[in-house]
Amino acid sequence: MSRPAPPPRQLGLTLGVIAVLATMTLWSAHGIGFSVSELVCNAAGGSRLLRESWPPDFAFLPRLIGPFLETLHIALIGTVVGAIIAIPVAVLAARPVSPNWLTWIIDRNFMNILRTLPDLFWAMLFATAVGFGPLAGALALSVFSVAVISKLFSESVEAIDMHLPEAVRACGGSWLQMVGLGALPQVWPQYAAYVMYSFELNVRGSMVLGLVGAGGIGMILETQRANFEYERVTMIILSVLVVVLLIEQVSASVRRRLA
Amino acid sequence: MTDKPGTSEAMIRFRGAGVTYPNGVVGLEGIDLTIQRGEFVVIVGSSGAGKSTLLRSINGLTPLTAGEIEVAGVAVPRRQGRELRRLRARIGMVFQDFRLVRRLSVLSNVLIGRVAYVPTWRSVLNLWPRAEVELAMSALERVGIVDKAYVRAGQLSGGQQQRVGIARALAQAPEVILADEPVASLDPVTSHQVMEDLLRINRELGITTIVNLHFLDLARRYGQRIIGLQQGKVVYDGSGSEVTDEDFRRIYGRRPGEDDFLQEPAA
Ligand SMILES: Nc1ncnc2c1ncn2[C@@H]1O[C@H](COP(=O)(O)OP(=O)(O)OP(=O)(O)O)[C@@H](O)[C@H]1O
Ligand SMILES: [Mg+2]
């Protein structure tokens, strides 16, 4: 039996893809006015900025505690409210437990729409309703958390063993009891992990929303930057780094224990 | 309870009952049967004969597509709803795969048998009234594992888990217990213990019991009445003490082999 000839290399295709990617990159760079020469020129300004930003202003640290707490409060409220609302949203969007086809379709689409829009968009939306501030931030993060948790959680619920819910039905249980006693007990550990994950995202989200006026550490950062207090800005950035890393470590270890 | 045949009342009555699955497979066909209150009935038949379908049609898990079934004079509704839930509350079910929440305590699992009698919020939040906990505990006493009440269900042996399954059915204070191959995933010794439990409960409480079995020696030993199914139809209906090898051959449509016995068939 003769050996088969190797399939032809698709050299043309490879070159074509590289050409398209290169063109798109150059076009984009031109579009945003990105140029290497400018980068080099600005590096000088950048190094001056860096010098002004050092050393960090440690005396400013005590004044960060309040804003940090506010940031955490916003993240916490967003997570809790979102986590609660995410339960029914996730359950109704999980095919095997959803009560009927129409509910399933509507809820799935609802979930997808929530996910399309970023947290900043929701913050703007709520700011027009309740004004810029922590409340708008917390509401925005609530919606964002619903989107994050419900998507992940409904996938977990879809994967459950449906035999157990059937056993609850066989005892005369209602739909709610079937869900609450037969379906959800199988996925509470996953749920808890998703809530922790969402809290991590919300802490970061809450800082970003602060930049646009939702309060907390992000807002302090923005005001100090606008006042050219670069040593304070450094202090803020360093402490944000520490706090975020800390929260992620704690959250990750809790999630590992849940798994 | 002593039910004398002839004076006893019908607990379950099939009238021309049939199930055709949505894919066209016929699960049951033209079933006419009457099961008296307090009877202990064993259903046998080869794989796919319709044993599970028969059992599940009694509590409406599989709806009939023809005829009707009455349980204690009430027709089994074909649609979901309050009426069906009420009926199911009176019928306990025991499964081959136990169907316990492994993460939860034995007691929490048994309490699921009480869902029909407590408000939804209480059951879902695991805030069961004391009287319900009491019922669950005495169900566990009856199957002899009340000492495990606060142990996670997943940590028990297979035989113990099946006892929890039986206790959950008992907690319903049911009039009927349906057991779908309750010993198929257990070893021979445990199988006999679980069958003895079911038989004892049937005698002590007079609960009408229907058990699907695929081991012929178990069927012969425990079945006061044996119903043989083949391709969705009843092909045998008689007492367990009188059933012959020839009857089994007819039910199975072949000579029963080694696999059809829990222990080696006596030579
Ligand atoms: N949900 C279903 N959809 C379609 N066909 C089904 C369904 N459930 C069972 N059947 C078919 O109906 C027939 C009877 O099945 P049933 O499960 O009642 O048999 P069984 O006697 O319990 O068998 P086993 O000993 O394997 O449990 C089989 O042919 C089976 O393939
Ligand atoms: Mg079966």
Coordinates of C-alpha atoms and ligand atoms in Angstrom, one line a residue:
Chain A
M1 CA 0.0 0.0 0.0
S2 CA 1.4 3.4 -0.9
R3 CA 1.8 6.1 1.7
P4 CA -0.6 9.0 1.2
A5 CA 0.8 12.3 0.0
P6 CA 0.9 14.9 2.8
P7 CA -2.1 17.3 2.5
P8 CA -1.1 20.6 0.8
R9 CA 0.0 23.4 3.1
Q10 CA -2.3 26.3 3.1
L11 CA 0.4 28.9 2.8
G12 CA -1.9 31.3 1.0
L13 CA -4.5 31.2 3.7
T14 CA -1.8 31.7 6.5
L15 CA -0.3 34.7 4.7
G16 CA -3.8 36.1 4.0
V17 CA -4.8 36.0 7.7
I18 CA -1.5 37.6 8.8
A19 CA -2.0 40.4 6.2
V20 CA -5.6 41.1 7.4
L21 CA -4.5 41.2 11.1
A22 CA -1.6 43.5 10.3
T23 CA -3.8 45.8 8.3
M24 CA -6.4 46.0 11.0
T25 CA -3.7 46.7 13.7
L26 CA -2.1 49.5 11.7
W27 CA -5.5 51.0 10.8
S28 CA -6.5 51.0 14.5
A29 CA -3.2 52.5 15.6
H30 CA -3.6 55.3 13.1
G31 CA -7.2 55.7 14.3
I32 CA -6.3 56.4 17.9
G33 CA -3.3 58.5 17.0
F34 CA -0.8 55.9 18.3
S35 CA 2.7 56.3 17.2
V36 CA 6.1 55.1 18.5
S37 CA 7.8 58.4 18.2
E38 CA 5.1 60.1 20.3
L39 CA 5.5 57.3 22.9
V40 CA 9.2 58.0 23.2
C41 CA 8.6 61.8 23.5
N42 CA 6.0 61.2 26.2
A43 CA 8.2 58.9 28.1
A44 CA 10.1 61.9 29.3
G45 CA 6.9 63.4 30.7
G46 CA 6.0 60.1 32.1
S47 CA 9.3 59.8 34.0
R48 CA 8.7 63.3 35.5
L49 CA 5.3 62.1 36.6
L50 CA 6.8 59.0 38.1
R51 CA 9.3 61.1 40.1
E52 CA 6.6 63.3 41.4
S53 CA 4.6 60.2 42.5
W54 CA 7.3 58.9 44.8
P55 CA 7.5 58.3 47.7
P56 CA 3.8 57.4 48.4
D57 CA 2.2 59.7 51.0
F58 CA 1.8 57.4 53.9
A59 CA 0.3 60.1 56.1
F60 CA -2.7 60.0 53.8
L61 CA -3.4 56.4 54.6
P62 CA -5.8 57.0 57.6
R63 CA -8.0 59.1 55.4
L64 CA -8.5 56.2 53.0
I65 CA -10.2 53.9 55.6
G66 CA -13.6 55.6 55.3
P67 CA -13.6 55.5 51.4
F68 CA -12.4 51.9 51.4
L69 CA -15.3 50.9 53.7
E70 CA -17.7 52.7 51.4
T71 CA -16.3 50.9 48.4
L72 CA -16.7 47.6 50.2
H73 CA -20.3 48.5 51.3
I74 CA -21.3 49.2 47.7
A75 CA -19.7 45.9 46.6
L76 CA -21.4 44.0 49.4
I77 CA -24.8 45.4 48.9
G78 CA -24.5 44.8 45.1
T79 CA -23.5 41.2 45.7
V80 CA -26.2 40.4 48.3
V81 CA -29.0 41.9 46.3
G82 CA -27.8 40.4 43.1
A83 CA -27.2 37.0 44.7
I84 CA -30.8 36.8 45.9
I85 CA -32.4 37.9 42.6
A86 CA -30.1 35.6 40.7
I87 CA -31.6 32.5 42.2
P88 CA -35.1 32.7 40.6
V89 CA -33.5 34.1 37.4
A90 CA -31.2 31.1 37.2
V91 CA -33.8 28.5 38.1
L92 CA -36.3 29.7 35.5
A93 CA -33.6 29.7 32.8
A94 CA -32.5 26.1 33.6
R95 CA -34.3 23.9 31.1
P96 CA -35.1 20.7 33.2
V97 CA -36.6 22.6 36.1
S98 CA -38.2 25.6 34.3
P99 CA -42.0 25.2 34.6
N100 CA -42.6 25.7 30.9
W101 CA -41.1 26.6 27.6
L102 CA -42.3 30.2 27.4
T103 CA -40.9 31.1 30.8
W104 CA -37.6 29.5 29.9
I105 CA -37.3 31.4 26.6
I106 CA -38.2 34.7 28.2
D107 CA -35.9 34.3 31.1
R108 CA -33.0 33.1 29.0
N109 CA -33.2 36.2 26.8
F110 CA -33.6 38.4 29.9
M111 CA -30.4 36.9 31.2
N112 CA -28.5 37.4 28.0
I113 CA -29.6 41.1 27.7
L114 CA -28.4 41.7 31.3
R115 CA -25.0 40.2 30.4
T116 CA -24.6 42.3 27.2
L117 CA -24.4 45.6 29.1
P118 CA -21.4 46.5 31.2
D119 CA -21.6 47.7 34.8
L120 CA -20.7 51.3 33.9
F121 CA -23.8 51.4 31.7
W122 CA -26.0 50.4 34.5
A123 CA -24.3 53.0 36.8
M124 CA -25.1 55.8 34.3
L125 CA -28.7 54.5 34.0
F126 CA -29.3 54.5 37.8
A127 CA -27.4 57.8 38.2
T128 CA -30.1 59.5 36.1
A129 CA -32.7 57.9 38.3
V130 CA -31.3 58.4 41.8
G131 CA -28.4 60.7 41.2
F132 CA -24.7 60.1 41.2
G133 CA -23.5 58.4 44.4
P134 CA -23.1 55.2 46.3
L135 CA -26.8 54.2 45.8
A136 CA -26.5 54.3 42.0
G137 CA -23.3 52.3 42.3
A138 CA -24.8 49.6 44.5
L139 CA -27.8 49.3 42.2
A140 CA -25.6 49.0 39.2
L141 CA -23.5 46.3 40.8
S142 CA -26.7 44.5 41.9
V143 CA -27.8 44.2 38.2
F144 CA -24.2 43.2 37.3
S145 CA -24.2 40.5 39.9
V146 CA -27.5 39.1 38.8
A147 CA -26.0 38.8 35.3
V148 CA -22.8 37.1 36.5
I149 CA -24.3 34.8 39.1
S150 CA -27.5 33.7 37.2
K151 CA -25.6 32.8 34.1
L152 CA -23.1 30.5 35.9
F153 CA -25.7 29.2 38.3
S154 CA -28.3 28.3 35.7
E155 CA -25.6 26.2 34.0
S156 CA -25.0 24.3 37.3
V157 CA -28.8 23.8 37.8
E158 CA -29.1 22.5 34.2
A159 CA -26.5 19.8 35.0
I160 CA -28.2 18.4 38.2
D161 CA -29.4 14.9 38.6
M162 CA -33.2 15.2 37.9
H163 CA -34.0 11.9 39.7
L164 CA -33.9 13.7 43.1
P165 CA -36.5 16.4 42.1
E166 CA -38.7 13.5 40.8
A167 CA -38.5 11.9 44.2
V168 CA -39.8 15.1 45.8
R169 CA -42.6 15.2 43.3
A170 CA -43.4 11.5 44.1
C171 CA -43.9 12.6 47.8
G172 CA -46.6 15.1 46.6
G173 CA -44.2 18.1 46.6
S174 CA -45.1 21.3 44.6
W175 CA -42.9 22.8 42.0
L176 CA -41.3 25.1 44.5
Q177 CA -40.6 22.2 46.8
M178 CA -39.2 20.2 44.0
V179 CA -36.8 23.1 43.2
G180 CA -36.0 23.9 46.9
L181 CA -35.6 20.4 48.2
G182 CA -34.7 18.3 45.2
A183 CA -32.8 20.6 42.8
L184 CA -31.1 23.4 44.7
P185 CA -29.5 21.3 47.5
Q186 CA -27.4 19.7 44.8
V187 CA -25.9 23.1 43.8
W188 CA -25.6 25.2 46.9
P189 CA -21.8 24.8 47.1
Q190 CA -21.5 26.0 43.5
Y191 CA -23.8 28.9 44.2
A192 CA -21.7 30.0 47.2
A193 CA -18.6 29.9 45.0
Y194 CA -20.3 32.1 42.3
V195 CA -21.4 34.6 44.9
M196 CA -17.8 34.9 46.2
Y197 CA -16.5 35.3 42.7
S198 CA -19.1 38.0 42.0
F199 CA -18.0 39.8 45.2
E200 CA -14.5 39.9 43.9
L201 CA -15.6 41.4 40.6
N202 CA -17.8 43.9 42.5
V203 CA -15.0 45.2 44.7
R204 CA -13.1 46.1 41.5
G205 CA -16.3 47.3 39.8
S206 CA -17.1 49.5 42.8
M207 CA -13.7 51.2 42.5
V208 CA -14.1 51.9 38.9
L209 CA -17.6 53.3 39.5
G210 CA -16.1 55.5 42.1
L211 CA -14.1 57.2 39.4
V212 CA -17.4 58.3 37.8
G213 CA -18.8 59.6 41.1
A214 CA -20.3 56.5 42.9
G215 CA -18.2 57.4 46.0
G216 CA -15.6 55.3 47.8
I217 CA -12.0 54.8 47.0
G218 CA -12.4 55.5 43.3
M219 CA -13.8 58.9 43.9
I220 CA -10.9 59.9 46.2
L221 CA -8.5 58.7 43.6
E222 CA -10.1 60.9 41.0
T223 CA -10.2 64.0 43.2
Q224 CA -6.5 63.6 44.2
R225 CA -5.5 63.1 40.6
A226 CA -7.3 66.2 39.5
N227 CA -5.5 68.1 42.3
F228 CA -2.1 66.8 41.1
E229 CA -1.5 65.1 44.5
Y230 CA 0.5 62.3 42.8
E231 CA 2.1 61.0 46.0
R232 CA -1.3 60.5 47.4
V233 CA -2.4 58.8 44.2
T234 CA 0.5 56.4 44.5
M235 CA -0.6 55.7 48.1
I236 CA -4.2 55.0 46.9
I237 CA -3.0 52.7 44.1
L238 CA -0.7 50.7 46.4
S239 CA -3.4 50.2 49.0
V240 CA -6.0 49.2 46.4
L241 CA -3.5 46.6 45.2
V242 CA -3.1 45.3 48.7
V243 CA -6.9 45.2 49.4
V244 CA -7.8 43.6 46.1
L245 CA -5.1 40.9 46.5
L246 CA -6.2 40.3 50.0
I247 CA -9.9 39.9 49.1
E248 CA -9.0 37.6 46.2
Q249 CA -6.9 35.4 48.4
V250 CA -9.6 35.0 51.0
S251 CA -12.3 34.4 48.4
A252 CA -10.2 31.9 46.5
S253 CA -9.5 29.9 49.7
V254 CA -13.1 29.9 50.6
R255 CA -14.1 28.8 47.1
R256 CA -11.5 26.0 47.2
R257 CA -13.0 24.8 50.5
L258 CA -16.5 24.8 49.0
A259 CA -15.5 22.8 45.9
Chain B
M1 CA -54.1 -5.9 60.5
T2 CA -55.7 -9.0 59.2
D3 CA -57.3 -8.7 55.8
K4 CA -59.3 -11.7 54.9
P5 CA -59.5 -12.2 51.2
G6 CA -62.9 -11.8 49.9
T7 CA -63.9 -9.2 52.5
S8 CA -61.1 -6.8 51.7
E9 CA -61.6 -3.7 49.6
A10 CA -59.8 -2.7 46.4
M11 CA -56.9 -0.4 46.9
I12 CA -55.7 0.0 43.3
R13 CA -57.7 -0.8 40.3
F14 CA -56.4 -0.7 36.7
R15 CA -59.1 -0.5 33.9
G16 CA -57.8 -1.0 30.4
A17 CA -54.7 1.0 31.4
G18 CA -52.1 1.7 28.8
V19 CA -49.0 3.8 28.3
T20 CA -47.6 4.7 24.9
Y21 CA -44.5 6.9 25.2
P22 CA -44.2 10.0 23.0
N23 CA -41.7 8.2 20.9
G24 CA -44.3 5.5 20.1
V25 CA -42.9 2.8 22.4
V26 CA -45.7 0.9 24.1
G27 CA -44.8 0.6 27.8
L28 CA -48.1 -0.8 29.0
E29 CA -51.1 -2.2 27.2
G30 CA -54.6 -3.2 28.3
I31 CA -53.9 -3.7 32.0
D32 CA -56.8 -4.8 34.1
L33 CA -55.8 -5.5 37.7
T34 CA -57.2 -5.1 41.1
I35 CA -54.9 -5.0 44.1
Q36 CA -56.5 -5.3 47.6
R37 CA -55.7 -3.2 50.5
G38 CA -52.9 -4.6 52.5
E39 CA -51.6 -6.9 49.7
F40 CA -47.9 -7.5 49.1
V41 CA -47.4 -7.8 45.4
V42 CA -44.2 -8.5 43.5
I43 CA -44.0 -7.6 39.8
V44 CA -41.6 -9.6 37.7
G45 CA -40.6 -9.4 34.0
S46 CA -37.6 -9.1 31.9
S47 CA -35.9 -5.8 31.2
G48 CA -38.2 -3.5 29.3
A49 CA -41.3 -5.5 30.2
G50 CA -43.0 -2.5 31.7
K51 CA -42.5 -3.0 35.4
S52 CA -41.3 0.6 36.1
T53 CA -44.0 2.0 33.8
L54 CA -46.7 0.1 35.7
L55 CA -45.4 1.4 39.1
R56 CA -45.0 4.9 37.9
S57 CA -48.4 5.1 36.4
I58 CA -49.9 4.5 39.9
N59 CA -48.6 7.8 41.2
G60 CA -48.8 9.6 37.9
L61 CA -45.1 10.0 37.4
T62 CA -45.8 8.4 34.0
P63 CA -49.2 9.5 32.9
L64 CA -51.6 6.9 31.3
T65 CA -52.5 7.4 27.6
A66 CA -55.3 4.9 27.8
G67 CA -57.8 3.6 30.4
E68 CA -57.6 4.6 34.0
I69 CA -56.2 3.8 37.4
E70 CA -58.1 4.3 40.7
V71 CA -56.3 4.5 44.0
A72 CA -58.6 4.2 47.0
G73 CA -61.5 5.1 44.7
V74 CA -59.8 8.2 43.3
A75 CA -58.9 8.3 39.7
V76 CA -55.2 9.2 39.1
P77 CA -55.3 12.6 37.4
R78 CA -53.3 12.7 34.1
R79 CA -52.4 16.4 34.7
Q80 CA -50.1 18.0 37.2
G81 CA -51.9 19.9 39.9
R82 CA -53.1 19.9 43.5
E83 CA -55.3 16.8 43.0
L84 CA -52.3 14.8 41.8
R85 CA -50.1 16.1 44.6
R86 CA -52.8 15.1 47.2
L87 CA -52.9 11.6 45.8
R88 CA -49.1 11.3 45.7
A89 CA -48.9 12.3 49.3
R90 CA -50.7 9.0 50.1
I91 CA -48.4 6.9 48.0
G92 CA -44.8 6.3 49.1
M93 CA -42.1 5.4 46.6
V94 CA -38.8 3.7 47.0
F95 CA -36.2 3.8 44.2
Q96 CA -33.4 1.5 43.1
D97 CA -30.9 4.4 43.3
F98 CA -32.3 5.6 46.8
R99 CA -32.6 9.2 45.6
L100 CA -31.3 10.9 48.7
V101 CA -29.7 14.3 49.0
R102 CA -26.3 13.0 49.9
R103 CA -25.1 16.3 51.4
L104 CA -28.0 16.5 53.8
S105 CA -28.7 14.7 57.0
V106 CA -30.7 11.5 57.1
L107 CA -33.4 13.3 59.0
S108 CA -33.7 16.1 56.4
N109 CA -34.1 13.4 53.8
V110 CA -36.8 11.6 55.6
L111 CA -38.6 14.9 56.2
I112 CA -39.0 15.3 52.5
G113 CA -41.7 12.7 52.9
R114 CA -43.7 15.3 54.7
V115 CA -43.6 18.0 51.9
A116 CA -47.3 17.7 51.2
Y117 CA -48.3 18.5 54.8
V118 CA -46.3 21.7 55.5
P119 CA -46.2 25.2 54.0
T120 CA -43.7 25.4 51.2
W121 CA -41.6 28.1 52.9
R122 CA -41.1 26.0 56.0
S123 CA -40.0 22.9 54.0
V124 CA -37.7 24.8 51.8
L125 CA -36.1 26.7 54.7
N126 CA -35.7 23.4 56.6
L127 CA -37.9 24.8 59.4
W128 CA -40.0 21.7 60.0
P129 CA -42.7 21.8 62.7
R130 CA -41.8 19.6 65.7
A131 CA -44.7 17.2 65.0
E132 CA -43.2 16.5 61.5
V133 CA -39.7 15.9 63.0
E134 CA -41.4 13.5 65.4
L135 CA -43.0 11.6 62.5
A136 CA -39.7 11.4 60.7
M137 CA -37.9 10.1 63.7
S138 CA -40.4 7.3 64.3
A139 CA -40.2 6.3 60.7
L140 CA -36.4 6.0 61.2
E141 CA -37.1 3.9 64.3
R142 CA -39.2 1.6 62.3
V143 CA -36.4 0.8 59.9
G144 CA -33.8 0.7 62.8
I145 CA -31.5 3.5 61.9
V146 CA -32.7 6.3 64.1
D147 CA -29.2 6.6 65.5
K148 CA -28.0 7.9 62.1
A149 CA -30.6 10.7 62.1
Y150 CA -28.0 13.5 62.0
V151 CA -25.4 11.7 59.8
R152 CA -25.0 12.9 56.2
A153 CA -27.0 10.5 54.0
G154 CA -24.0 10.1 51.6
Q155 CA -21.9 8.6 54.4
L156 CA -24.2 5.6 54.9
S157 CA -23.8 2.2 53.3
G158 CA -26.1 1.2 50.5
G159 CA -28.4 -0.8 52.7
Q160 CA -28.7 2.0 55.2
Q161 CA -29.4 4.5 52.4
Q162 CA -32.2 2.3 51.2
R163 CA -33.6 2.2 54.7
V164 CA -33.6 6.0 54.7
G165 CA -35.5 5.8 51.4
I166 CA -38.0 3.5 53.0
A167 CA -38.3 5.8 56.0
R168 CA -39.0 8.7 53.7
A169 CA -41.8 6.8 52.2
L170 CA -43.0 5.7 55.7
A171 CA -43.0 9.3 56.9
Q172 CA -45.7 10.1 54.4
A173 CA -47.9 7.7 56.5
P174 CA -48.9 6.3 53.1
E175 CA -51.6 3.8 52.2
V176 CA -49.5 2.4 49.4
I177 CA -45.8 1.9 49.0
L178 CA -44.3 1.4 45.5
A179 CA -40.8 0.0 45.3
D180 CA -39.0 0.0 42.0
E181 CA -36.2 -2.6 42.2
P182 CA -35.4 -1.5 45.7
V183 CA -32.6 -4.1 46.1
A184 CA -31.0 -4.1 42.6
S185 CA -28.0 -2.1 43.8
L186 CA -27.5 -4.1 47.1
D187 CA -25.5 -7.2 48.0
P188 CA -27.5 -10.5 48.6
V189 CA -27.5 -10.3 52.5
T190 CA -28.6 -6.6 52.5
S191 CA -31.2 -7.4 49.8
H192 CA -32.9 -9.9 52.1
Q193 CA -32.8 -7.4 55.0
V194 CA -34.4 -4.7 53.0
M195 CA -37.0 -7.1 51.6
E196 CA -37.7 -8.2 55.2
D197 CA -38.2 -4.6 56.2
L198 CA -40.7 -4.0 53.5
L199 CA -42.6 -7.2 54.3
R200 CA -42.6 -6.4 58.0
I201 CA -43.9 -2.8 57.4
N202 CA -46.6 -4.3 55.2
R203 CA -47.7 -6.7 57.9
E204 CA -47.4 -4.2 60.8
L205 CA -49.0 -1.2 59.2
G206 CA -51.2 -2.9 56.6
I207 CA -49.7 -0.7 53.9
T208 CA -50.4 -2.0 50.4
T209 CA -47.0 -2.7 48.9
I210 CA -45.9 -3.3 45.3
V211 CA -42.3 -4.3 44.6
N212 CA -40.6 -4.6 41.2
L213 CA -38.0 -7.3 41.4
H214 CA -35.9 -9.0 38.8
F215 CA -34.6 -11.8 40.9
L216 CA -36.9 -14.8 40.7
D217 CA -35.8 -16.4 44.1
L218 CA -36.6 -13.1 45.8
A219 CA -39.9 -12.9 44.0
R220 CA -40.9 -16.4 45.1
R221 CA -39.8 -15.9 48.6
Y222 CA -41.5 -12.5 49.3
G223 CA -44.3 -12.2 46.8
Q224 CA -47.6 -13.2 48.3
R225 CA -48.9 -12.5 44.9
I226 CA -46.7 -12.4 41.8
I227 CA -47.7 -10.5 38.7
G228 CA -45.7 -11.3 35.5
L229 CA -45.3 -8.7 32.8
Q230 CA -44.2 -9.3 29.3
Q231 CA -44.1 -6.5 26.6
G232 CA -46.4 -4.3 28.7
K233 CA -49.1 -7.0 29.3
V234 CA -49.9 -9.1 32.3
V235 CA -49.0 -12.7 31.5
Y236 CA -49.1 -14.2 35.0
D237 CA -51.0 -13.4 38.1
G238 CA -50.9 -15.9 41.0
S239 CA -49.5 -16.6 44.4
G240 CA -45.8 -16.7 45.2
S241 CA -45.9 -20.1 46.8
E242 CA -47.5 -21.7 43.7
V243 CA -45.5 -20.1 40.9
T244 CA -43.5 -22.7 38.9
D245 CA -40.4 -22.6 36.9
E246 CA -42.6 -23.1 33.9
D247 CA -44.5 -19.9 34.8
F248 CA -41.2 -18.0 35.0
R249 CA -40.2 -19.4 31.7
R250 CA -43.4 -18.1 30.2
I251 CA -43.1 -14.7 31.8
Y252 CA -39.5 -14.3 30.5
G253 CA -40.2 -15.9 27.2
R254 CA -37.0 -17.9 27.8
R255 CA -35.5 -20.3 30.3
P256 CA -34.5 -18.3 33.4
G257 CA -30.7 -18.4 33.7
E258 CA -28.2 -17.7 36.4
D259 CA -28.6 -13.9 36.2
D260 CA -32.2 -14.2 37.1
F261 CA -31.4 -15.4 40.6
L262 CA -29.8 -13.5 43.5
Q263 CA -28.3 -16.8 44.7
E264 CA -27.5 -19.8 42.4
P265 CA -30.7 -21.6 41.7
A266 CA -31.1 -24.7 43.8
A267 CA -30.2 -27.7 41.6
Ligands
LIG1 N1 -39.4 7.8 29.1 C1 -39.5 6.8 28.1 N2 -39.6 7.2 26.8 C2 -39.7 6.2 25.9 N3 -39.7 4.9 26.1 C3 -39.6 4.5 27.4 C4 -39.5 5.4 28.5 N4 -39.4 4.7 29.6 C5 -39.5 3.5 29.3 N5 -39.6 3.3 27.9 C6 -39.7 2.0 27.2 O1 -40.9 1.4 27.7 C7 -40.7 0.0 27.8 C8 -41.0 -0.4 29.3 O2 -40.0 0.2 30.1 P1 -39.9 0.0 31.7 O3 -38.9 0.9 32.1 O4 -41.3 0.1 32.2 O5 -39.4 -1.5 31.8 P2 -38.9 -2.3 33.0 O6 -39.7 -3.5 33.1 O7 -39.0 -1.4 34.2 O8 -37.4 -2.6 32.6 P3 -36.1 -2.7 33.6 O9 -36.1 -4.0 34.2 O10 -35.0 -2.5 32.6 O11 -36.2 -1.6 34.5 C9 -39.3 -0.3 27.4 O12 -39.3 -0.7 26.1 C10 -38.6 1.1 27.5 O13 -37.6 1.2 26.6
MG2 MG -37.5 -0.6 35.5

